[in-house]
Amino acid sequence: MHILDATGDTRRTFWQRVREFAVPQSMIESATARRHAGDWAGACAAARVDVDLDLKAVARAGGAALAASIRADLRHLAPDLLRWHMPRIAPDGLLRPGLTISLARHGPVHLVVRTPPAWAGAGQRISLALWEGARRTGAPHPHPHPDPRFRLDLHRHLWDARRAGELRTRAGHGATGPAPPPEPAEAMTSALASADRWAASASAVAAASVDRWAASPFAAAGSAAADRWADEAGILLRADACAGGAVTVRLGARHRFVVTVADGAEPRIARARGRGGGGPVLPDAATWVLPDVELLREGLIGADGLHPLVAAALAPGRPASYTRRDDDPSTPRVVECRGERHRIGLVGGTLVALDHDPAEVRREELLAALGGTPLACLQAIDEAHRRPECLPDVRARLDHGDTEGALAVVEGLLGPDALLRHGALRETLDDAALRKVAHGLFRAGLSRTRPAPERRAARR
């Protein structure tokens, strides 16, 4: 969930853009409505989550109790919230590719979420499946084993709608104010209560240890949730049936800390020697301060820019202040043309020069076809078709799989009846369509190797 950049401002700007494009509001609304109606499969479809499991087959193979337990998790799964909290990578904030992440354990069976390899990541779709050692369901995957660094079975508040209120106490430093009332007695709530006795001393120990590390270039982002490490280490050890022990905290590729937790003793946090450590790895979700906390604290996002379940936990009652940057597409744009300010806007579903009569426009288009210099208004329309100002936002939406949102932006700018001319915009839309073929081949198990580099890689 953490992105390493040279400065904290760069990291916050990165996450601000991710929050704008990665999980569209339309997806959240649709998935939430279907989840509230009890249609968990429909909620997954709305959040672009493929379901690669069969509960009837689970009941036949593992019994009705196992199937009922998994079904209960699926009914409370908020797939849009899961997508919101999935690990991402720079520079575009796309899903970290090739991951298998455990969401819940049912004995030896794991409910897992998977991301496709980078070459098949078009549409940014994710999939739900079951994993039980060598036995697994769903489409072939290059890394089917659950990754211990990116596990969410100890962080149900990041995907389970019943537990979303726990986010305030587990989001890292910066989430101030009274914690929400405890959820019904469940395994994770019990683990949190057991870890509370370490909280006061752990914060002081963590601060002293991390202060010695703060001078390193990595610490510029200032985003390690060190005051939560001891508590989260206790949760991890208890989940693995350990009364105490050491947990490794991984900070980037070259930095390690070791958190030692034991009953009746003060937690200890120390810098690991070299690349070593001890014990299991603290999950990435517990290592870093939640990006939303930092964005709220810096005023870079408001409550209405957050996922509703995240906003309810982190900013209860806070007035909305964040608005998306999209301009009103119905507002005509102004162009300097022949020493005057002219307008171009949508008429009859296409972008036209509003201050030139049709006969003049046809005459100027003919002159331009013969090699003459076109009117500034016509140049602006041509540029809008080939490389509009909104092209970076269109690319961002397409990269994150929001094809409908990207097309809505294009239609708002050029109109639904526009014929795209050759240029960067048309290439971007063509590339997005072609990349979906690779994802379809991966899902069908017809291609397990990376295809030739795409044209899009060259222009970036």
XYZ file of C-alpha atoms in Angstrom:
460
model
C 0.000 0.000 0.000
C 3.040 2.242 0.286
C 4.716 4.035 -2.593
C 8.345 5.065 -2.141
C 9.128 8.483 -3.610
C 11.778 11.090 -3.053
C 9.493 13.392 -1.085
C 6.358 13.055 0.964
C 4.604 15.601 -1.266
C 5.163 13.363 -4.300
C 3.665 10.411 -2.449
C 0.625 12.410 -1.376
C 0.116 13.730 -4.895
C 0.314 10.149 -6.140
C -2.378 8.971 -3.730
C -4.547 12.009 -4.428
C -4.641 11.027 -8.095
C -5.262 7.365 -7.238
C -8.234 8.361 -5.105
C -9.602 10.438 -7.967
C -9.514 7.775 -10.664
C -8.951 4.261 -9.291
C -12.404 3.628 -7.775
C -15.058 5.728 -9.567
C -18.026 7.026 -7.646
C -20.378 5.221 -10.035
C -18.711 1.910 -9.124
C -19.076 2.587 -5.398
C -22.755 3.491 -5.739
C -23.604 0.485 -7.900
C -21.677 -2.041 -5.799
C -23.104 -0.656 -2.556
C -26.683 -0.809 -3.832
C -26.290 -4.438 -4.896
C -24.574 -5.382 -1.643
C -27.385 -3.838 0.399
C -29.871 -5.835 -1.706
C -28.058 -9.039 -0.745
C -26.620 -9.604 -4.213
C -22.947 -10.194 -3.430
C -22.239 -11.537 -6.913
C -23.789 -8.423 -8.455
C -21.705 -6.225 -6.173
C -18.580 -8.019 -7.371
C -19.600 -7.542 -10.986
C -20.142 -3.820 -10.391
C -16.660 -3.527 -8.861
C -15.031 -5.474 -11.738
C -14.302 -8.507 -9.569
C -14.442 -11.915 -11.247
C -15.748 -14.747 -9.058
C -13.726 -17.918 -9.621
C -15.348 -20.141 -7.020
C -18.372 -22.408 -6.829
C -20.035 -22.679 -3.428
C -21.962 -25.798 -4.462
C -18.698 -27.522 -5.311
C -17.268 -26.326 -1.985
C -20.209 -27.857 -0.125
C -19.749 -31.172 -1.908
C -16.000 -31.278 -1.260
C -15.690 -29.642 2.171
C -19.147 -29.795 3.691
C -22.086 -27.444 4.156
C -20.504 -25.690 7.153
C -17.474 -24.598 5.131
C -19.647 -23.353 2.274
C -21.881 -21.435 4.711
C -18.867 -19.792 6.335
C -17.457 -18.658 2.994
C -20.884 -17.479 1.862
C -21.170 -15.320 4.994
C -17.882 -13.617 4.125
C -19.027 -13.012 0.566
C -22.301 -11.461 1.711
C -20.429 -8.893 3.782
C -17.641 -8.328 1.278
C -17.584 -4.733 0.000
C -15.664 -5.300 -3.260
C -15.401 -1.583 -3.955
C -13.852 -1.067 -0.509
C -11.441 -3.929 -1.186
C -10.407 -2.304 -4.472
C -9.944 1.004 -2.624
C -7.387 -0.575 -0.265
C -5.599 -2.928 -2.675
C -1.791 -2.528 -2.917
C -0.703 -0.250 -5.756
C 2.512 0.628 -7.539
C 4.073 3.748 -9.039
C 3.990 5.632 -11.307
C 0.328 5.262 -12.322
C -1.167 3.808 -9.149
C -2.183 0.566 -10.818
C -2.852 -2.572 -8.810
C 0.297 -4.398 -7.752
C 0.383 -7.209 -10.347
C 0.630 -10.940 -9.830
C -0.549 -11.044 -6.209
C -2.601 -13.601 -4.326
C -3.917 -12.035 -1.109
C -5.634 -13.973 1.653
C -8.901 -12.325 2.767
C -10.129 -14.941 5.229
C -9.077 -18.335 6.525
C -11.512 -21.180 6.951
C -9.262 -23.862 8.361
C -6.872 -24.871 5.586
C -9.007 -23.086 2.968
C -8.260 -19.433 2.170
C -10.633 -17.033 0.482
C -8.210 -15.092 -1.713
C -8.225 -12.159 -4.105
C -5.857 -12.146 -7.061
C -4.447 -9.529 -9.399
C -3.363 -10.509 -12.929
C 0.233 -10.186 -14.127
C 1.192 -6.754 -15.464
C 0.896 -7.766 -19.129
C -2.711 -8.901 -18.558
C -3.768 -6.023 -16.302
C -6.025 -4.239 -18.790
C -9.245 -3.212 -17.083
C -7.625 -3.640 -13.665
C -9.923 -6.536 -12.889
C -9.346 -8.681 -9.821
C -10.680 -12.134 -9.007
C -11.944 -14.062 -5.998
C -10.950 -17.692 -5.559
C -10.201 -20.358 -2.964
C -6.765 -21.728 -2.134
C -5.922 -24.898 -0.269
C -2.307 -25.786 -0.884
C -1.985 -27.582 -4.189
C -5.769 -27.548 -4.610
C -7.060 -24.249 -5.939
C -9.900 -22.956 -8.058
C -10.138 -20.311 -10.734
C -8.065 -19.286 -13.726
C -4.342 -20.143 -13.865
C -2.185 -17.653 -11.984
C 1.603 -17.147 -11.928
C 1.676 -16.753 -8.131
C -1.208 -18.788 -6.659
C 0.216 -19.009 -3.118
C -1.027 -16.277 -0.714
C 1.646 -13.638 -0.202
C 2.471 -13.255 3.534
C 3.461 -9.629 3.029
C 0.125 -8.668 1.494
C -2.407 -10.484 3.654
C -5.770 -9.008 4.611
C -7.176 -11.813 6.750
C -5.892 -9.824 9.752
C -7.333 -6.584 8.332
C -10.950 -7.356 7.637
C -11.797 -3.684 8.130
C -10.278 -3.104 4.677
C -12.898 -5.246 2.911
C -15.620 -6.409 5.323
C -18.451 -3.862 5.602
C -19.243 -5.040 9.153
C -15.738 -4.184 10.327
C -15.092 -0.920 8.458
C -15.471 1.075 11.690
C -12.243 -0.480 13.022
C -10.315 1.517 10.459
C -10.130 4.502 12.811
C -8.161 2.624 15.445
C -5.962 0.710 13.010
C -5.175 3.309 10.361
C -1.909 4.483 11.911
C -1.123 7.787 13.596
C -3.215 10.745 12.602
C -6.696 9.241 13.056
C -7.692 11.183 16.138
C -10.906 11.320 18.081
C -13.039 8.719 19.840
C -12.944 5.245 18.409
C -16.209 3.700 17.172
C -18.018 1.226 19.435
C -16.661 -2.321 19.249
C -18.081 -4.706 16.705
C -19.779 -7.967 17.756
C -17.463 -10.500 19.358
C -15.292 -11.871 16.568
C -11.767 -13.173 16.362
C -10.161 -9.915 15.250
C -11.970 -7.815 17.858
C -10.681 -10.154 20.535
C -7.144 -9.832 19.193
C -7.368 -6.047 19.235
C -8.545 -6.055 22.839
C -5.646 -8.295 23.832
C -3.158 -5.997 22.143
C -4.400 -2.822 23.890
C -2.238 -3.347 26.952
C 0.875 -2.791 24.852
C -0.241 0.472 23.273
C 1.141 3.102 25.658
C 4.662 1.723 25.955
C 4.852 0.660 22.318
C 4.321 4.172 20.991
C 7.210 5.547 23.024
C 9.531 2.691 22.110
C 8.639 2.960 18.424
C 9.202 6.697 18.391
C 12.651 6.347 19.958
C 13.703 3.600 17.543
C 12.389 5.249 14.405
C 13.908 8.612 15.367
C 17.335 7.069 14.835
C 16.190 6.031 11.353
C 14.549 9.357 10.466
C 17.698 10.831 8.936
C 17.684 8.289 6.106
C 16.434 9.377 2.664
C 13.606 6.849 2.854
C 12.129 8.572 5.893
C 11.308 11.688 3.878
C 7.802 10.374 3.277
C 7.285 10.068 7.034
C 4.613 7.437 6.540
C 5.631 4.492 8.699
C 2.930 3.647 11.252
C 5.555 2.907 13.929
C 3.183 3.624 16.798
C 1.016 0.704 15.625
C 3.742 -1.854 14.987
C 3.732 -3.479 18.429
C -0.061 -3.836 18.470
C -0.142 -5.221 14.948
C 2.743 -7.580 15.704
C 0.753 -8.941 18.632
C -2.262 -9.516 16.374
C -0.074 -11.322 13.845
C 1.573 -13.575 16.431
C -1.734 -14.466 18.046
C -3.251 -15.305 14.668
C -0.344 -17.703 14.151
C -0.910 -19.185 17.636
C 2.261 -17.684 19.134
C 2.257 -16.288 22.671
C 5.122 -13.979 21.744
C 8.121 -13.618 19.501
C 9.739 -11.450 16.858
C 8.113 -9.883 13.812
C 10.011 -8.311 10.916
C 8.905 -4.921 9.616
C 9.930 -4.392 5.997
C 10.448 -0.758 4.952
C 11.303 -0.778 1.293
C 13.989 -2.989 -0.188
C 16.832 -2.224 2.255
C 15.350 -1.284 5.622
C 14.212 -3.749 8.281
C 13.053 -3.441 11.888
C 12.398 -6.219 14.350
C 9.491 -5.923 16.786
C 9.755 -8.277 19.760
C 6.561 -8.949 21.706
C 6.262 -11.131 24.814
C 3.586 -11.527 27.478
C 4.389 -9.485 30.554
C 7.282 -7.628 28.899
C 7.559 -4.269 27.197
C 7.609 -4.526 23.396
C 10.978 -3.819 21.807
C 11.594 -2.294 18.384
C 15.135 -2.362 17.000
C 16.836 -1.860 13.679
C 17.645 -5.180 12.012
C 21.187 -5.862 10.904
C 21.640 -5.946 7.161
C 18.687 -7.421 5.294
C 17.857 -9.893 8.024
C 15.016 -9.965 10.504
C 13.186 -12.406 12.643
C 9.884 -14.215 12.564
C 6.981 -13.516 10.207
C 6.739 -10.309 8.164
C 4.338 -7.622 9.342
C 1.677 -7.215 6.660
C 2.065 -4.187 4.437
C -1.340 -2.883 5.529
C -0.028 -2.638 9.118
C 3.353 -1.141 8.224
C 2.295 2.198 6.782
C -0.039 5.011 7.712
C -3.179 4.807 5.604
C -2.825 7.259 2.677
C -6.302 8.635 3.360
C -5.189 9.753 6.821
C -2.360 11.798 5.332
C -4.545 13.273 2.604
C -7.143 14.347 5.150
C -4.525 15.755 7.490
C -2.929 17.821 4.706
C -6.266 19.044 3.359
C -5.664 17.364 -0.021
C -8.961 15.520 0.079
C -12.271 15.975 1.836
C -14.746 13.519 3.279
C -16.719 13.408 0.022
C -13.557 12.391 -1.839
C -13.243 9.233 0.271
C -15.036 5.930 0.036
C -18.175 6.336 2.197
C -17.133 3.579 4.614
C -13.669 5.144 4.951
C -15.145 8.607 5.454
C -17.501 7.330 8.149
C -14.531 5.895 10.061
C -11.932 8.644 9.580
C -14.004 11.812 9.272
C -17.385 11.347 10.996
C -19.425 14.521 10.752
C -16.738 16.423 8.832
C -18.234 18.800 6.242
C -17.542 17.928 2.641
C -14.969 20.111 0.905
C -13.563 18.061 -1.941
C -14.865 18.264 -5.488
C -13.636 16.540 -8.594
C -11.745 18.573 -11.150
C -13.970 17.759 -14.089
C -15.259 20.855 -15.877
C -18.832 21.155 -17.089
C -18.689 19.796 -20.649
C -21.712 21.874 -21.670
C -19.801 25.132 -21.129
C -18.451 26.500 -24.446
C -14.695 26.953 -24.634
C -13.223 30.283 -25.672
C -10.643 30.557 -28.485
C -8.697 33.585 -29.718
C -9.586 33.730 -33.416
C -8.803 36.625 -35.791
C -8.272 38.998 -32.898
C -11.615 38.123 -31.280
C -12.796 35.732 -28.622
C -14.838 32.976 -30.255
C -16.595 29.980 -28.777
C -16.536 26.302 -29.643
C -19.137 23.974 -28.176
C -21.418 20.988 -28.749
C -24.258 21.299 -31.258
C -26.235 18.265 -32.394
C -23.769 15.862 -30.788
C -20.581 17.252 -32.364
C -18.060 19.951 -31.514
C -18.471 23.032 -33.759
C -17.307 26.639 -34.076
C -20.254 28.597 -32.699
C -19.256 32.029 -34.025
C -18.761 31.017 -37.674
C -21.617 30.233 -40.042
C -21.630 26.814 -41.738
C -20.756 28.207 -45.171
C -17.675 29.935 -43.800
C -16.626 26.770 -41.949
C -16.950 24.664 -45.131
C -14.944 27.221 -47.112
C -12.183 27.335 -44.483
C -12.057 23.530 -44.289
C -11.597 23.369 -48.075
C -8.818 25.948 -47.948
C -7.104 23.992 -45.159
C -7.348 20.791 -47.212
C -5.545 22.602 -50.046
C -2.706 23.602 -47.727
C -3.949 26.864 -46.276
C -3.888 27.865 -42.614
C -7.191 26.959 -40.936
C -9.118 29.220 -38.608
C -8.009 29.172 -34.994
C -11.425 27.781 -34.044
C -10.989 24.898 -36.497
C -7.456 24.304 -35.227
C -8.813 24.078 -31.669
C -11.473 21.567 -32.736
C -8.901 19.477 -34.605
C -6.572 19.511 -31.586
C -9.462 18.485 -29.320
C -10.080 15.458 -31.541
C -6.420 14.480 -31.726
C -4.938 15.475 -28.372
C -7.379 17.203 -26.012
C -6.372 18.857 -22.750
C -8.225 16.121 -20.859
C -6.115 13.357 -22.457
C -4.120 12.633 -19.234
C -7.386 12.139 -17.349
C -8.795 9.938 -20.113
C -5.637 7.807 -19.972
C -5.845 7.597 -16.191
C -9.425 6.355 -16.346
C -8.573 3.796 -19.008
C -5.502 2.625 -17.101
C -7.669 2.024 -14.013
C -10.303 0.191 -16.057
C -12.943 2.933 -16.035
C -13.797 2.711 -19.728
C -17.267 4.145 -19.199
C -15.873 7.167 -17.382
C -13.237 7.748 -20.070
C -15.820 7.610 -22.847
C -18.074 9.965 -20.892
C -15.249 12.520 -20.735
C -14.603 12.171 -24.479
C -18.297 12.477 -25.316
C -18.625 15.478 -23.022
C -15.797 17.178 -24.896
C -16.450 16.105 -28.503
C -20.045 14.921 -28.423
C -21.427 11.392 -28.840
C -21.511 11.637 -32.651
C -17.904 12.732 -33.143
C -15.623 10.760 -35.451
C -12.171 10.632 -33.899
C -9.298 11.732 -36.108
C -5.883 10.113 -36.116
C -3.869 11.258 -33.116
C -3.003 10.567 -29.517
C -6.624 10.307 -28.323
C -7.582 7.710 -30.923
C -4.395 5.730 -30.263
C -5.127 5.761 -26.541
C -8.638 4.362 -27.040
C -7.418 1.782 -29.586
C -4.643 0.620 -27.252
C -7.102 0.230 -24.375
C -9.292 -2.010 -26.518
C -6.336 -4.125 -27.681
C -4.989 -4.600 -24.158
C -8.258 -6.222 -23.140
C -7.505 -9.046 -25.551
C -4.420 -9.976 -23.513
C -6.479 -10.036 -20.337
C -9.094 -12.242 -21.986
C -6.410 -14.688 -23.108
C -5.004 -14.803 -19.578
C -8.420 -15.433 -18.053
C -9.066 -18.193 -20.564
C -5.713 -19.821 -19.804
C -4.637 -19.437 -23.435
C -1.557 -17.306 -22.779
C 0.762 -17.569 -19.791
C 3.679 -15.601 -21.180
C 4.134 -11.884 -21.629
C 3.346 -10.739 -25.202
C 5.474 -8.339 -27.222
C 5.823 -4.784 -25.801
C 2.819 -2.605 -26.488
C 2.841 0.610 -28.467
C 1.739 2.452 -25.351
C 5.021 1.668 -23.604
C 6.950 3.653 -26.208
C 4.964 6.841 -25.826
C 5.400 6.755 -22.092
